[in-house]
Every structure is written in C-alpha cells, then in structure tokens.
mmCIF file of C-alpha atoms and ligand atoms in Angstrom:
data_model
loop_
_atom_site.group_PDB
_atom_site.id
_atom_site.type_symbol
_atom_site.label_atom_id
_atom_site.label_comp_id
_atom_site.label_asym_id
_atom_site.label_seq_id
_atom_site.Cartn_x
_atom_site.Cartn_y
_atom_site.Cartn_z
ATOM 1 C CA UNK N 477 63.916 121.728 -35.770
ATOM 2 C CA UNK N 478 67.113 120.392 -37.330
ATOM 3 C CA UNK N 479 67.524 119.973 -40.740
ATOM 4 C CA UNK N 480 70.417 120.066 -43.155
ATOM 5 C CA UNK N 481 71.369 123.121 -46.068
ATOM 6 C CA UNK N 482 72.298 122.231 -49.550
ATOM 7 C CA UNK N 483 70.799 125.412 -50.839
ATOM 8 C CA UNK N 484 73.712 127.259 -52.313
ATOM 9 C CA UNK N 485 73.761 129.447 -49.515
ATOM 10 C CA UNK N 486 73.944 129.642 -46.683
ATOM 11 C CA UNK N 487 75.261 126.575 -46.386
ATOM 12 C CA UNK N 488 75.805 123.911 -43.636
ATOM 13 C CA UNK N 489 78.162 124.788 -41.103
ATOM 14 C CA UNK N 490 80.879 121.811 -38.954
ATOM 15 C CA UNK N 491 80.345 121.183 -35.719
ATOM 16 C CA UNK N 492 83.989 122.226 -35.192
ATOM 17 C CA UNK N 493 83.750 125.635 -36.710
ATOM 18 C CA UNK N 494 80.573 126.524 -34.336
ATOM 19 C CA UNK N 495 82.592 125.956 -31.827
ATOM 20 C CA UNK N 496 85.567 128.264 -32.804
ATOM 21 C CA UNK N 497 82.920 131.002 -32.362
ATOM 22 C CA UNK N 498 82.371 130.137 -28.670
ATOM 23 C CA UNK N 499 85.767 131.679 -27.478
ATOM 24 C CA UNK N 500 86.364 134.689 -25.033
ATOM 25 C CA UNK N 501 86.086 138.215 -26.797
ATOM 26 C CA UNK N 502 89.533 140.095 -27.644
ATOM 27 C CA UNK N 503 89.583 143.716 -28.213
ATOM 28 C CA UNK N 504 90.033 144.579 -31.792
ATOM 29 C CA UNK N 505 93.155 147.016 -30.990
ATOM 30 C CA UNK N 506 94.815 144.431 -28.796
ATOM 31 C CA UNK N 507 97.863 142.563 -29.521
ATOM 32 C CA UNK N 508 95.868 139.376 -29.664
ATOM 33 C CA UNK N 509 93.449 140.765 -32.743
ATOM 34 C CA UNK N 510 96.745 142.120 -34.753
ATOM 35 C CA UNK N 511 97.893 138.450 -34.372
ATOM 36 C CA UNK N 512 95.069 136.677 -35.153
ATOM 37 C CA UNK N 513 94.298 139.045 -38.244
ATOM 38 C CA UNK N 514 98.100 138.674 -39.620
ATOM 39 C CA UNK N 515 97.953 134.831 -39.098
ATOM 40 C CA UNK N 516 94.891 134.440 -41.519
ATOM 41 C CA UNK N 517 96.271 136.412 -44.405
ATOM 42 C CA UNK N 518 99.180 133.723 -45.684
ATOM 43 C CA UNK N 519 95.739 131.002 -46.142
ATOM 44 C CA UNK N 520 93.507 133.846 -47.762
ATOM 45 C CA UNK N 521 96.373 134.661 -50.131
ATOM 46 C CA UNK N 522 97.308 131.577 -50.874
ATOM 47 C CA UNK N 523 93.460 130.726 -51.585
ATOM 48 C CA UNK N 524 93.334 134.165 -54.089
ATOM 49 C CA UNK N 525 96.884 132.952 -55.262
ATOM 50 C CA UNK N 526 97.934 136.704 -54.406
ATOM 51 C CA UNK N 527 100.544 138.978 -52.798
ATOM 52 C CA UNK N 528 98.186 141.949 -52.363
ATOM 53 C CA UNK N 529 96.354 142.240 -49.104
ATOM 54 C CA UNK N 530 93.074 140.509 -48.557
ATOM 55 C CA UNK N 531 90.999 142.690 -46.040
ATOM 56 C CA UNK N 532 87.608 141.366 -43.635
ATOM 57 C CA UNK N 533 84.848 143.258 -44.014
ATOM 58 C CA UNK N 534 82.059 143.256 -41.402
ATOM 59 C CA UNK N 535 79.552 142.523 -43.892
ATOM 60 C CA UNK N 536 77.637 140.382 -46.180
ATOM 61 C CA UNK N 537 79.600 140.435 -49.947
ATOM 62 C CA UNK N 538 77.020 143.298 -51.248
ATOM 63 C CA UNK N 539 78.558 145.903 -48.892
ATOM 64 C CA UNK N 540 81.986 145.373 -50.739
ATOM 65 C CA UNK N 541 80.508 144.691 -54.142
ATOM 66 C CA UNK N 542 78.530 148.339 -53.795
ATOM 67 C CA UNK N 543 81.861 149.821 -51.791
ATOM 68 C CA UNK N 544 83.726 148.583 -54.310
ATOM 69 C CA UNK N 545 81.989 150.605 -57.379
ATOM 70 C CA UNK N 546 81.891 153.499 -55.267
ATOM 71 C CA UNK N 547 85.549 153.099 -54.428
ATOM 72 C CA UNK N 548 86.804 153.260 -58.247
ATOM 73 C CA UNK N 549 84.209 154.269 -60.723
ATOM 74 C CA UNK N 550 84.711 158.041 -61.783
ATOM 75 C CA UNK N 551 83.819 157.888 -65.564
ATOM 76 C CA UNK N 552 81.529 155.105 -66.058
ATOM 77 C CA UNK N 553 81.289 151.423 -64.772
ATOM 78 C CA UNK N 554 80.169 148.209 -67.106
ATOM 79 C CA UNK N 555 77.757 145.933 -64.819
ATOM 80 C CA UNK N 556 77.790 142.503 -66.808
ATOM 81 C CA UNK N 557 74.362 140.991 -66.218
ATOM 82 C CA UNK N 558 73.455 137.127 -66.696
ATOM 83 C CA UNK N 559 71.587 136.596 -63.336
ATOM 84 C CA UNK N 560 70.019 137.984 -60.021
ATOM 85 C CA UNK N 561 73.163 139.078 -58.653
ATOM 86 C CA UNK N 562 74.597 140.493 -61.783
ATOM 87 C CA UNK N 563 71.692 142.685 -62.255
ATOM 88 C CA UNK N 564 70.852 143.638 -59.126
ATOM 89 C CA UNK N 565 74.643 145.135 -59.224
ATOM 90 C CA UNK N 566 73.765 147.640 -61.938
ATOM 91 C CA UNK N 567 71.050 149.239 -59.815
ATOM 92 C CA UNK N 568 73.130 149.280 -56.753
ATOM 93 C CA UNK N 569 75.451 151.295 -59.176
ATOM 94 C CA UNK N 570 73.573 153.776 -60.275
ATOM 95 C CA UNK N 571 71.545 154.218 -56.566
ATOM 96 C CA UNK N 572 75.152 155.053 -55.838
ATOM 97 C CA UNK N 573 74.870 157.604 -57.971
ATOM 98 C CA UNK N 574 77.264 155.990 -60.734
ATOM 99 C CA UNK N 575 77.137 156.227 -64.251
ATOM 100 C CA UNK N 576 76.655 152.679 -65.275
ATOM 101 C CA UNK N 577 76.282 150.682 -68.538
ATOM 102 C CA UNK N 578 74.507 147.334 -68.766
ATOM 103 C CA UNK N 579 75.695 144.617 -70.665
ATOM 104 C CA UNK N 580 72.726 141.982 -70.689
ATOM 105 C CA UNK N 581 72.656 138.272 -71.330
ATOM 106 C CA UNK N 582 69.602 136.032 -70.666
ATOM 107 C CA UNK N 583 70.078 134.073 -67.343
ATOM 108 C CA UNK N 584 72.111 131.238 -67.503
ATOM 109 C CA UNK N 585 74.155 132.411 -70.152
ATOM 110 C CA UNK N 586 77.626 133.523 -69.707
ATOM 111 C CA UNK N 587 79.474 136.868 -69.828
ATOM 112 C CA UNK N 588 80.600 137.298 -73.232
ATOM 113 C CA UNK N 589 83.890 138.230 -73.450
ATOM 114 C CA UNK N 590 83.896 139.627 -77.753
ATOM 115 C CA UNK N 591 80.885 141.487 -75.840
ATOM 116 C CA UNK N 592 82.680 143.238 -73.418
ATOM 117 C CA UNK N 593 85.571 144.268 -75.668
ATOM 118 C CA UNK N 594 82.719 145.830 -77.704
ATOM 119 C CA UNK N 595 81.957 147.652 -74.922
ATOM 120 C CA UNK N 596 84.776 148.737 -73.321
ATOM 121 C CA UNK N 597 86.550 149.400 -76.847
ATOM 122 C CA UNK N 598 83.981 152.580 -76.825
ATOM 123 C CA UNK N 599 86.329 154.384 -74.123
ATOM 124 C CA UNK N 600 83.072 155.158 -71.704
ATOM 125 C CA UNK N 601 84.423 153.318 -68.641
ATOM 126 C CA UNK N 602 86.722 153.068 -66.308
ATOM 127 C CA UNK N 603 85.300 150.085 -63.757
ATOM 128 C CA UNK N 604 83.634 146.641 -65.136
ATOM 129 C CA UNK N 605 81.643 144.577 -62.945
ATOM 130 C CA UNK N 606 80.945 140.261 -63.096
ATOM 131 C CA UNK N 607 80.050 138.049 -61.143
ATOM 132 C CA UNK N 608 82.266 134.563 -62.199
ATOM 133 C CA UNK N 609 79.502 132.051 -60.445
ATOM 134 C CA UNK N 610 76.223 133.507 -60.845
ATOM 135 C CA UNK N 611 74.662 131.262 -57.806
ATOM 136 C CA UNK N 612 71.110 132.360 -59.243
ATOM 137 C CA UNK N 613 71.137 130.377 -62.199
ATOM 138 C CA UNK N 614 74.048 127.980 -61.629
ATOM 139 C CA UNK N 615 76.408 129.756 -64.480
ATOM 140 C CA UNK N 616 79.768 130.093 -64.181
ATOM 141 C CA UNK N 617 81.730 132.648 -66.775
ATOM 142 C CA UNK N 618 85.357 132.110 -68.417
ATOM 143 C CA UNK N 619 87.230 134.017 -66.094
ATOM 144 C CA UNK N 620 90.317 133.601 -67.916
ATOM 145 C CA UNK N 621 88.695 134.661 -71.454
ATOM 146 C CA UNK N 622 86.924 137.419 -69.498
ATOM 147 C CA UNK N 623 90.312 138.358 -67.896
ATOM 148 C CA UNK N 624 92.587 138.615 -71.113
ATOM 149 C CA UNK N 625 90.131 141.143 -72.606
ATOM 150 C CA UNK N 626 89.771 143.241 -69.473
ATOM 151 C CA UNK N 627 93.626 143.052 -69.130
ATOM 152 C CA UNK N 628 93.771 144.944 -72.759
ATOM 153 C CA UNK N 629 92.289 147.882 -70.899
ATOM 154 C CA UNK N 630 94.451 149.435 -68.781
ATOM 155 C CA UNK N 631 92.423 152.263 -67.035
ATOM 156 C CA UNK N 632 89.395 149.891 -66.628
ATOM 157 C CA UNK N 633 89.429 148.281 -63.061
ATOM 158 C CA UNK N 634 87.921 145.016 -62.687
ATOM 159 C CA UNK N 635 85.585 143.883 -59.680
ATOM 160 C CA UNK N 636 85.147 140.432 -59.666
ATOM 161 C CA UNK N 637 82.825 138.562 -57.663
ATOM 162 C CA UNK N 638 84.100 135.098 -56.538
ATOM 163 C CA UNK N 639 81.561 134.792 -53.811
ATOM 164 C CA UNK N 640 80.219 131.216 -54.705
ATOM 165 C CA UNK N 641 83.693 130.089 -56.220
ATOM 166 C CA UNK N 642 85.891 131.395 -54.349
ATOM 167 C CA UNK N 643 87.897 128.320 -52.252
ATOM 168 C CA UNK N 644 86.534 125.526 -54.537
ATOM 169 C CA UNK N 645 88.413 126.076 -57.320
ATOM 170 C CA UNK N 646 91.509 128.108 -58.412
ATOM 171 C CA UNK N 647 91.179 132.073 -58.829
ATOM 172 C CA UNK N 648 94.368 132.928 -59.907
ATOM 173 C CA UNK N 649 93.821 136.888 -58.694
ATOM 174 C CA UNK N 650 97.964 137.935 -59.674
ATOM 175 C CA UNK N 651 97.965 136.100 -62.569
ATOM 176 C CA UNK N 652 94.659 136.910 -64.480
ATOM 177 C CA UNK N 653 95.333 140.590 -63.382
ATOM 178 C CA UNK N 654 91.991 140.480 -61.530
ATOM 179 C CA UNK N 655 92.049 144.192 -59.896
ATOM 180 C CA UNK N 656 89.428 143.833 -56.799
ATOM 181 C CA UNK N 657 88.294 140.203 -55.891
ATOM 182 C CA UNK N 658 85.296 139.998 -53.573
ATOM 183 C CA UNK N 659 84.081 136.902 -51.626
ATOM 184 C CA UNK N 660 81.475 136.105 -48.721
ATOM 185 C CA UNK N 661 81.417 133.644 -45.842
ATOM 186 C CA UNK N 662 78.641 131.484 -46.353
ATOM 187 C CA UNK N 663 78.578 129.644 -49.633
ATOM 188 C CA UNK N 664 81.704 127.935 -50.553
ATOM 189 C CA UNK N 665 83.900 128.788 -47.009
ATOM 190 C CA UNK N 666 80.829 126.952 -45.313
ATOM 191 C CA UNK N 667 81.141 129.627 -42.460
ATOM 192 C CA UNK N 668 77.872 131.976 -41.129
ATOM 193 C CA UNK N 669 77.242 134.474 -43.044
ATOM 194 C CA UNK N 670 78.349 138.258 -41.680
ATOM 195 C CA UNK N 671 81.698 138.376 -42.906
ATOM 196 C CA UNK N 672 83.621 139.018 -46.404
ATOM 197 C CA UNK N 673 86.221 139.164 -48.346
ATOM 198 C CA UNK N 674 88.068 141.893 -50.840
ATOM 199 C CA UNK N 675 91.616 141.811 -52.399
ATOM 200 C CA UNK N 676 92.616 144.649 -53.910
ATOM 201 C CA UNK N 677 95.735 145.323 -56.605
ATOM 202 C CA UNK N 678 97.729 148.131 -56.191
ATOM 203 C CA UNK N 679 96.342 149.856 -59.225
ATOM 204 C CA UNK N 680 92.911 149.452 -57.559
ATOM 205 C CA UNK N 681 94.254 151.459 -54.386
ATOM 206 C CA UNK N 682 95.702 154.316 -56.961
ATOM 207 C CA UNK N 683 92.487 154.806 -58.237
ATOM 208 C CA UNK N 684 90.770 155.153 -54.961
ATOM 209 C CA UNK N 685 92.824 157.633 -53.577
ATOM 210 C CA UNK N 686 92.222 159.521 -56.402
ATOM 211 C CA UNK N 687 88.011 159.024 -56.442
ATOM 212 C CA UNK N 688 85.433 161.759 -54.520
ATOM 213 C CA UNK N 689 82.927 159.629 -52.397
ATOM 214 C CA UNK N 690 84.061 156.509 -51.078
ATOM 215 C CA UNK N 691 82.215 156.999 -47.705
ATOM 216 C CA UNK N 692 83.967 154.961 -44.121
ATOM 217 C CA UNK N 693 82.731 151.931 -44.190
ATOM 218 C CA UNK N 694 83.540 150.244 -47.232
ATOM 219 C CA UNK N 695 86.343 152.704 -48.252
ATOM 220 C CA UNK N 696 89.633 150.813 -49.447
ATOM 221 C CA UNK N 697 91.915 153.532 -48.481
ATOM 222 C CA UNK N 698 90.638 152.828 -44.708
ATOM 223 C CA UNK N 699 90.868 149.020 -45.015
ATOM 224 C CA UNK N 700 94.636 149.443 -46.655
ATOM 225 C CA UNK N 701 95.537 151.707 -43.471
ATOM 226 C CA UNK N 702 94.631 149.147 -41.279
ATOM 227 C CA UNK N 703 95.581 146.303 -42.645
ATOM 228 C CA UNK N 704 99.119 147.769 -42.087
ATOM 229 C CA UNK N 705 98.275 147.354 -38.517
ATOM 230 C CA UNK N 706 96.819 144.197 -38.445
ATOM 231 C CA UNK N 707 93.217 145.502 -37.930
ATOM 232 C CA UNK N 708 90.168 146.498 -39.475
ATOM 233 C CA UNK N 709 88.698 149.862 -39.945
ATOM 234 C CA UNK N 710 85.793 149.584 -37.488
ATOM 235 C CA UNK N 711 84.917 146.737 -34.737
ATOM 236 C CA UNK N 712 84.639 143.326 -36.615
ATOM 237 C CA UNK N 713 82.252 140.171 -36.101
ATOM 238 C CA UNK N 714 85.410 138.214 -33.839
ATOM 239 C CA UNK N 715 83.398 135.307 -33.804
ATOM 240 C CA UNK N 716 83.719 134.787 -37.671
ATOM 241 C CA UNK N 717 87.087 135.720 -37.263
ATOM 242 C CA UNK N 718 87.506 132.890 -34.946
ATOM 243 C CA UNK N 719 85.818 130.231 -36.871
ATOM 244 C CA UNK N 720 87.686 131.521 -40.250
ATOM 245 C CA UNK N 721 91.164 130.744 -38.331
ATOM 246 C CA UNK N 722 89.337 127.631 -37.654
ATOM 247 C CA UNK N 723 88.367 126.950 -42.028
ATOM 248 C CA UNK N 724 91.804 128.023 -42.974
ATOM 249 C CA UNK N 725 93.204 125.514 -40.850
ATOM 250 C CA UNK N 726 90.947 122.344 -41.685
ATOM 251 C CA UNK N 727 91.457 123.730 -45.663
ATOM 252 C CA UNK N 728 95.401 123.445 -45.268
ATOM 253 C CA UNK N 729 94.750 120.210 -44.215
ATOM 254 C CA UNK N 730 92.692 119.106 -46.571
ATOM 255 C CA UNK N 731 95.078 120.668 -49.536
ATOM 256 C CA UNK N 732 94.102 123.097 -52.465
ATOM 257 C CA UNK N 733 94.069 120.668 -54.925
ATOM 258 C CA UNK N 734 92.682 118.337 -52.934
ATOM 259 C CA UNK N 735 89.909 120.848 -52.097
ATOM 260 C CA UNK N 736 89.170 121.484 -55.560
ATOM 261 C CA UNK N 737 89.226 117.949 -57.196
ATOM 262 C CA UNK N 738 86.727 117.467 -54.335
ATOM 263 C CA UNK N 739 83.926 120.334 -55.210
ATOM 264 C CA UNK N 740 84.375 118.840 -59.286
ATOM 265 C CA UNK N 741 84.037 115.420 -58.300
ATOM 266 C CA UNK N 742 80.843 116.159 -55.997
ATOM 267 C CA UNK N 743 79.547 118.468 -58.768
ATOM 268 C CA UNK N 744 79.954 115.793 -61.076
ATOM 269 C CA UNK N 745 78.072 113.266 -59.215
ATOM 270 C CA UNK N 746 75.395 115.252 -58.560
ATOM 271 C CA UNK N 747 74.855 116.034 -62.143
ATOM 272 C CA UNK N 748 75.167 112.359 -63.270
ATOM 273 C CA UNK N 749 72.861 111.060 -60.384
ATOM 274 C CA UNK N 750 70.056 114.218 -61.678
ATOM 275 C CA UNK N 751 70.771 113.626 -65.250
ATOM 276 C CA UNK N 752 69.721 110.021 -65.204
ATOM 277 C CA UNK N 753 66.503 111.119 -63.460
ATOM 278 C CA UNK N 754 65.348 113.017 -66.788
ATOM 279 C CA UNK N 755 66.785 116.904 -66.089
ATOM 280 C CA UNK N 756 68.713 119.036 -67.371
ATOM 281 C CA UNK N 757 71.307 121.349 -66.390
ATOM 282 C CA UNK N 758 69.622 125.198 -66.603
ATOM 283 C CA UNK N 759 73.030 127.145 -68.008
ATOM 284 C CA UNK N 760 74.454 126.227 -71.054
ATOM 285 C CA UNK N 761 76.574 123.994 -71.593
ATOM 286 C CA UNK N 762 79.716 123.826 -70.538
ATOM 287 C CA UNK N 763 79.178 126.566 -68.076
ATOM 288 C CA UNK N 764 77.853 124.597 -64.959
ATOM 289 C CA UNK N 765 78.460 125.884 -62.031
ATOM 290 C CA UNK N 766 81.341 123.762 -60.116
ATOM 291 C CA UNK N 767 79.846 124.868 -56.924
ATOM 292 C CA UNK N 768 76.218 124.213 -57.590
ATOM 293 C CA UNK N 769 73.853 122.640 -60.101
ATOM 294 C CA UNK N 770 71.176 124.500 -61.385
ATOM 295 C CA UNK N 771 68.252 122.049 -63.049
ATOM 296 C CA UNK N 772 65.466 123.228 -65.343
ATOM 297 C CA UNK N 773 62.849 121.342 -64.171
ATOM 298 C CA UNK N 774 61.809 119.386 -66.963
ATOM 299 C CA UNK N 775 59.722 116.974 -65.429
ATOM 300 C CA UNK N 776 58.006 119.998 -64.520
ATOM 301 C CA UNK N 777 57.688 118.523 -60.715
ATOM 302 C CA UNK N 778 55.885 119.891 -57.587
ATOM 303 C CA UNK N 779 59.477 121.429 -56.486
ATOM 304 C CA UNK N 780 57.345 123.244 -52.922
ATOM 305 C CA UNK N 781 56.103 119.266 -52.691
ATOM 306 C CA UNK N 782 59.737 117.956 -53.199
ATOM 307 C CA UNK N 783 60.988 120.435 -50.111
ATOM 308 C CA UNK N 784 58.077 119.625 -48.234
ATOM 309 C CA UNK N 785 58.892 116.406 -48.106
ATOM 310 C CA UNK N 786 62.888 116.674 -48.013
ATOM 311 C CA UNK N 787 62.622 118.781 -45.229
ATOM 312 C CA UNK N 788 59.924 116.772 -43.310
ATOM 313 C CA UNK N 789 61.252 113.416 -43.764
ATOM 314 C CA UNK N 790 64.804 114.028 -44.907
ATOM 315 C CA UNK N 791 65.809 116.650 -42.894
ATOM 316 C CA UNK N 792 67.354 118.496 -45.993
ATOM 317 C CA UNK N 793 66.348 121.483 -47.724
ATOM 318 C CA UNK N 794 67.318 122.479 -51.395
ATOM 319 C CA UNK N 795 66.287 125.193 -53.509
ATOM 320 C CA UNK N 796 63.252 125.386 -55.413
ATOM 321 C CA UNK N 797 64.350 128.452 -57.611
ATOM 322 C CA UNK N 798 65.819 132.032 -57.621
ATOM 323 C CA UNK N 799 63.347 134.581 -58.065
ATOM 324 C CA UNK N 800 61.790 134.436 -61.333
ATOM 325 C CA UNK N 801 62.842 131.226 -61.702
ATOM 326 C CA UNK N 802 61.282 129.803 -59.024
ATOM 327 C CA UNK N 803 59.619 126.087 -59.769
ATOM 328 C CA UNK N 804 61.114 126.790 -62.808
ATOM 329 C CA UNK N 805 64.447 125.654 -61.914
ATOM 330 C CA UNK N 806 66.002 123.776 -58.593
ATOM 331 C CA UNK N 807 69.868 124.627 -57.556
ATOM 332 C CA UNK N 808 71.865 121.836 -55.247
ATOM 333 C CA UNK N 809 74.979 122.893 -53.435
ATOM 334 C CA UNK N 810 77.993 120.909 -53.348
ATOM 335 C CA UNK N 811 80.122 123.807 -51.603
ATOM 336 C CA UNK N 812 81.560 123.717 -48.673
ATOM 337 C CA UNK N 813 82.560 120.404 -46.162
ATOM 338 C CA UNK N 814 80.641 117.601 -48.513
ATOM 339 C CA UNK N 815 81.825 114.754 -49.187
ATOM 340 C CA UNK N 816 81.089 111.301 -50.890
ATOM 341 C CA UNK N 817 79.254 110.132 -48.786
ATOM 342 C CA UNK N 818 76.865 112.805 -47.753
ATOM 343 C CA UNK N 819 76.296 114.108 -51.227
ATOM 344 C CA UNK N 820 75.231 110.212 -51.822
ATOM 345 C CA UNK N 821 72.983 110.110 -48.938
ATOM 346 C CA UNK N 822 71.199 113.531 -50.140
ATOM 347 C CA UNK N 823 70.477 111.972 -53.354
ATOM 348 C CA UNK N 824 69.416 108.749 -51.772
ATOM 349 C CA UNK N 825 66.912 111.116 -50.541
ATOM 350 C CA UNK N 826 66.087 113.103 -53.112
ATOM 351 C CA UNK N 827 65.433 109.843 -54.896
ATOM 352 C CA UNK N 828 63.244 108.985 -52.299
ATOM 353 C CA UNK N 829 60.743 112.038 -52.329
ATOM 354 C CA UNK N 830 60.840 112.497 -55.809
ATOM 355 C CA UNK N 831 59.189 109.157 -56.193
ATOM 356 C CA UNK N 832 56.537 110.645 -54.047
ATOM 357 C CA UNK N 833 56.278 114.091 -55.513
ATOM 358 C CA UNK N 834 53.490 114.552 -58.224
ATOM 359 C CA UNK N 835 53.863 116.676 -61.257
ATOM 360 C CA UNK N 836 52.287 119.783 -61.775
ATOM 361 C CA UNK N 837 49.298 119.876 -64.850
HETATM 362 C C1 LIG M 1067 75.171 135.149 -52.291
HETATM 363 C C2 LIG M 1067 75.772 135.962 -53.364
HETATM 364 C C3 LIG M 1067 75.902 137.351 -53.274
HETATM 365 C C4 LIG M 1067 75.340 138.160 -52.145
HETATM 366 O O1 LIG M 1067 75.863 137.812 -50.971
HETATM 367 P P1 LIG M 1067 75.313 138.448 -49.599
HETATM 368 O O2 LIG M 1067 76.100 137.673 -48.634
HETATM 369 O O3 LIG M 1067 73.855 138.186 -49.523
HETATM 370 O O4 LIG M 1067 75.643 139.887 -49.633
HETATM 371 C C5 LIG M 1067 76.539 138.009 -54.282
HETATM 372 N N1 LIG M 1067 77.018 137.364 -55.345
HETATM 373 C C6 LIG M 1067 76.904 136.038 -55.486
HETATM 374 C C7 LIG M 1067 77.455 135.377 -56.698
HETATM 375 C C8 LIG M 1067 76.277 135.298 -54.497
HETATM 376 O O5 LIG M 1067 76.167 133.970 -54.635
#
C-alpha cells in the first residue's frame, strides 16, 4: 500500500533522504556526533537567519512548545488562539501549571496585533505564545506586525511557532527580535517526524536560568550546555540527524530564495487551479497559508468520497478537515520537495475524482 501525502503533515518524504537514515549508528558522545551536530548548525541558522544556537530536540514540536512555556513563564503567559494548535497551547499551559491568558480569534482569522498590545499593555505577562502558520485552518499571522508590538515589551518573551513555515519562507528570527523559535521535522523540512527544532535569544536563556521548574528534558539551560559541546542533552533519534544533514544539503542546493519563490509559486497554483473549481480559501483574505491551502468547502462535496477515491485510484491522500472542521473544510500541502510538475499531476487528479464525487444533501 503506497500512496502519496499532501496532507500538511506529515508530508512525503525523497527517496534520497530515506536513505540517509540507513547509515551505521555513532555514539552520541563520540567525535563523529560533535561533528555531525556542529556541521548542521551554519544551514539551520542560516534558515532562522540567526546567530543564536539552534538546538535538536528528540521530539515532536509540542515537547518544545510546552518546554518552552515552562522554561520562561514566571508571571503570566499570553496563548494567542486562532486554531487547533493555538488553543490546544493554552491548556498545555496551564496543565503545566502556568498562569495563562487567552487571547481568542475565530479560526482562520489572524492574531491581532492592536489585540495583543491591549493585552500585554495590562503588565500581567511575561511570555506570549503564536503560532505564525496555523496548519489547522490554513492561516498564516503578520509576523512582522506581531513582532514590532511584542518588541515594545521588553520583559515579555516571545515563543513563536514556525513549525509549518519554517524553511519555505523567510523567518527573520535576529531581526524581528523573535525570542524562542520552534519548528518540527515533518511539514515543511519534508523529513519523518521525531525530531525538532528551538532557537533561543540570549534574553530567553537569562530568563530560564532564573525560572523554578523547567524539568530535564526540554530544559534550555541543558540544551545550551550541550550545544557547547556539540551534543544534545540526552540520546537523540541519529537517524533524523542523518537525513537532516541530508535536507540541509539538497536545500543549499536548491537556494533560499529559490526555495521560497518555489513554496509561493506552488501555493499559488494550487489556489488558482481550486479557485476556478468554485472554492474558496477558508482564512481571510490575505492570510493564506504559503505552505498550505485551506478550502471551505463550498460545493459542500463528499470530501471522505473525494479521499476514497484519491487514495484508491490516485494514490494520494489530502485532508478532509481539522477537527471541528472536518468536511467542513479540505487543506492541500505544497511544503516540502514539490514541484511543478507534481503539484500539476495532483490536481490532474483531484480534477479527476472530483468529477466523480457527489455532493452531500
Ligand atoms: C503539526 C503542528 C504542530 C504539532 O506538531 P507535532 O509534531 O505533532 O508535535 C504544532 N504547531 C503547528 C503549527 C503544526 O502544524
């Protein structure tokens, strides 16, 4: 049973990156690992656009996105909320035991940034949460406009999750003053899942040598004293090590801005192709997703018929809706290693079974 992911995550994975996996294991205190781990930070910088160290974390994103609020919230932390991910952060928050604020916006509607100077104008925090791609609903915030505000508030830290974004596009971590970036493996690096991502600022480190609670595994101060070796706090997945060596290489080779005008071209064509067959996009406008489209389903389709018969005669699966939006919506990646052509030959299909896909009463 074959068949081919452009559900936004996890996506499909090369040929040449499963085989990076397949090499002999190295200990993670050898020589070898301390060179391998050093030789991957100049292309993870370079794709954060940062000085500060970028650490791996044997995890999916969600252990550094709840590590991270445990790592610098002592007052209070803001959790903006505008889809799945974004909310589901607040509760991890307070199950942490954190004091946490929720600023709410209906899904598919971006972060407001007037909204969270409101907020954070009130003095209760210290630690602000959002999510710039919400991969639930297709939105993507103003990360700059968001940025400038936070920036205004000095003893806030920012945790910002890039994890569908992050690669595609520019995330310019120095420069918008973003404090802790997080990213995952398996949506726009088009690697397994199992391993992510966290850049933290200086002033991010300051405040987590100075917070009660932090635990091992996720704590920053542990990652930082590592890093300085070349290692990781605890034994890491080496196999996603290996194929992210592997990634960095093919996206040097590709080039950055290559790489980007690549994921807004594909984007683009999806939309256009989608458009034209009566949809919509779900967000509002002008806050697509550049990773992903999100469609309301305005023909109001059979979406479970559609992947039945993508999957069954295309060999392709998409996404038939995030939680409560499930039929409601349908999300298409365009992250990772598409290209022209096999973004065109997924729409040829999806052309094809929608033709034979009823609609629902
Ligand atoms: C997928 C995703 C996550 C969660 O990632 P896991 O790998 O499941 O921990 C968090 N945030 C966003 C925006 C995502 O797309």
């Amino acid at each position: 049973m074959s068949y081919k992911l452009f559900i936004p995550g996890p996506i499909a994975v090369s040929d040449k990156t499963l085989r990076a996996m397949a090499q002999p294991m190295i200990g993670h205190r050898s020589t070898d690992f301390v060179a391998l781990y050093q030789s991957l930070q100049p292309g993870l910088q370079a794709l954060a656009y940062t000085k500060d160290p970028v650490y791996l974390s044997t995890s999916s994103a969600w252990g550094l996105m709840e590590g991270a609020v445990r790592n610098v919230t002592r007052k209070k932390v803001l959790n903006c909320m505008n889809g799945a991910f974004s909310d589901k952060w607040n509760d991890v928050a307070l199950r942490c035991g954190k004091p946490a604020g929720a600023l709410k916006s209906e899904w598919g509607q971006p972060v407001d940034p007037e909204a969270v100077r409101r907020e954070l104008a009130t003095g209760a925090y210290d630690a602000i949460t959002f999510i710039h791609n919400e991969t639930s609903c297709g939105c993507m915030s103003d990360l700059p406009a968001l940025m400038a505000v936070i920036r205004q508030f000095p003893d806030v830290i920012s945790i910002v999750d890039t994890v569908s974004s992050f690669s595609a596009m520019p995330i310019r971590k120095d420069e918008l003053g973003i404090d802790i970036l997080i990213s995952g493996s398996q949506k726009a690096f088009a690697l397994p899942p199992g391993l992510s991502f966290c850049s933290p600022s200086k002033r991010a480190l300051d405040r987590a040598a100075a917070t009660e609670g932090r635990g091992y595994y996720f704590d920053l101060i542990e990652f930082q004293k590592n890093h300085e070796n070349g290692m990781t706090p605890s034994t890491p997945v080496i196999p996603l090590i290996y194929a992210l060596k592997s990634k960095l290489e093919d996206i040097k080779a590709e080039g950055l801005d290559q790489r980007h005008a690549r994921h807004a071209r594909l984007n683009q064509a999806v939309r256009d192709f989608i458009f034209a067959k009566g949809f919509k996009l779900f967000p509002r406008e002008g806050y697509g997703s550049v990773t992903l489209n999100c469609f309301a389903n305005t023909q109001n389709i059979d979406l479970a018929a559609l992947n039945k018969t993508l999957k069954s005669k295309h060999k392709l699966v998409i996404d038939g809706g995030y939680g409560k939006l499930k039929g409601k919506t349908f999300r298409i990646s365009n992250m990772g290693d598409e290209t022209d052509e096999t973004i065109a030959a997924m729409l040829k299909s999806f052309e094809s079974a929608l033709a034979e896909t009823p609609k629902l009463a």
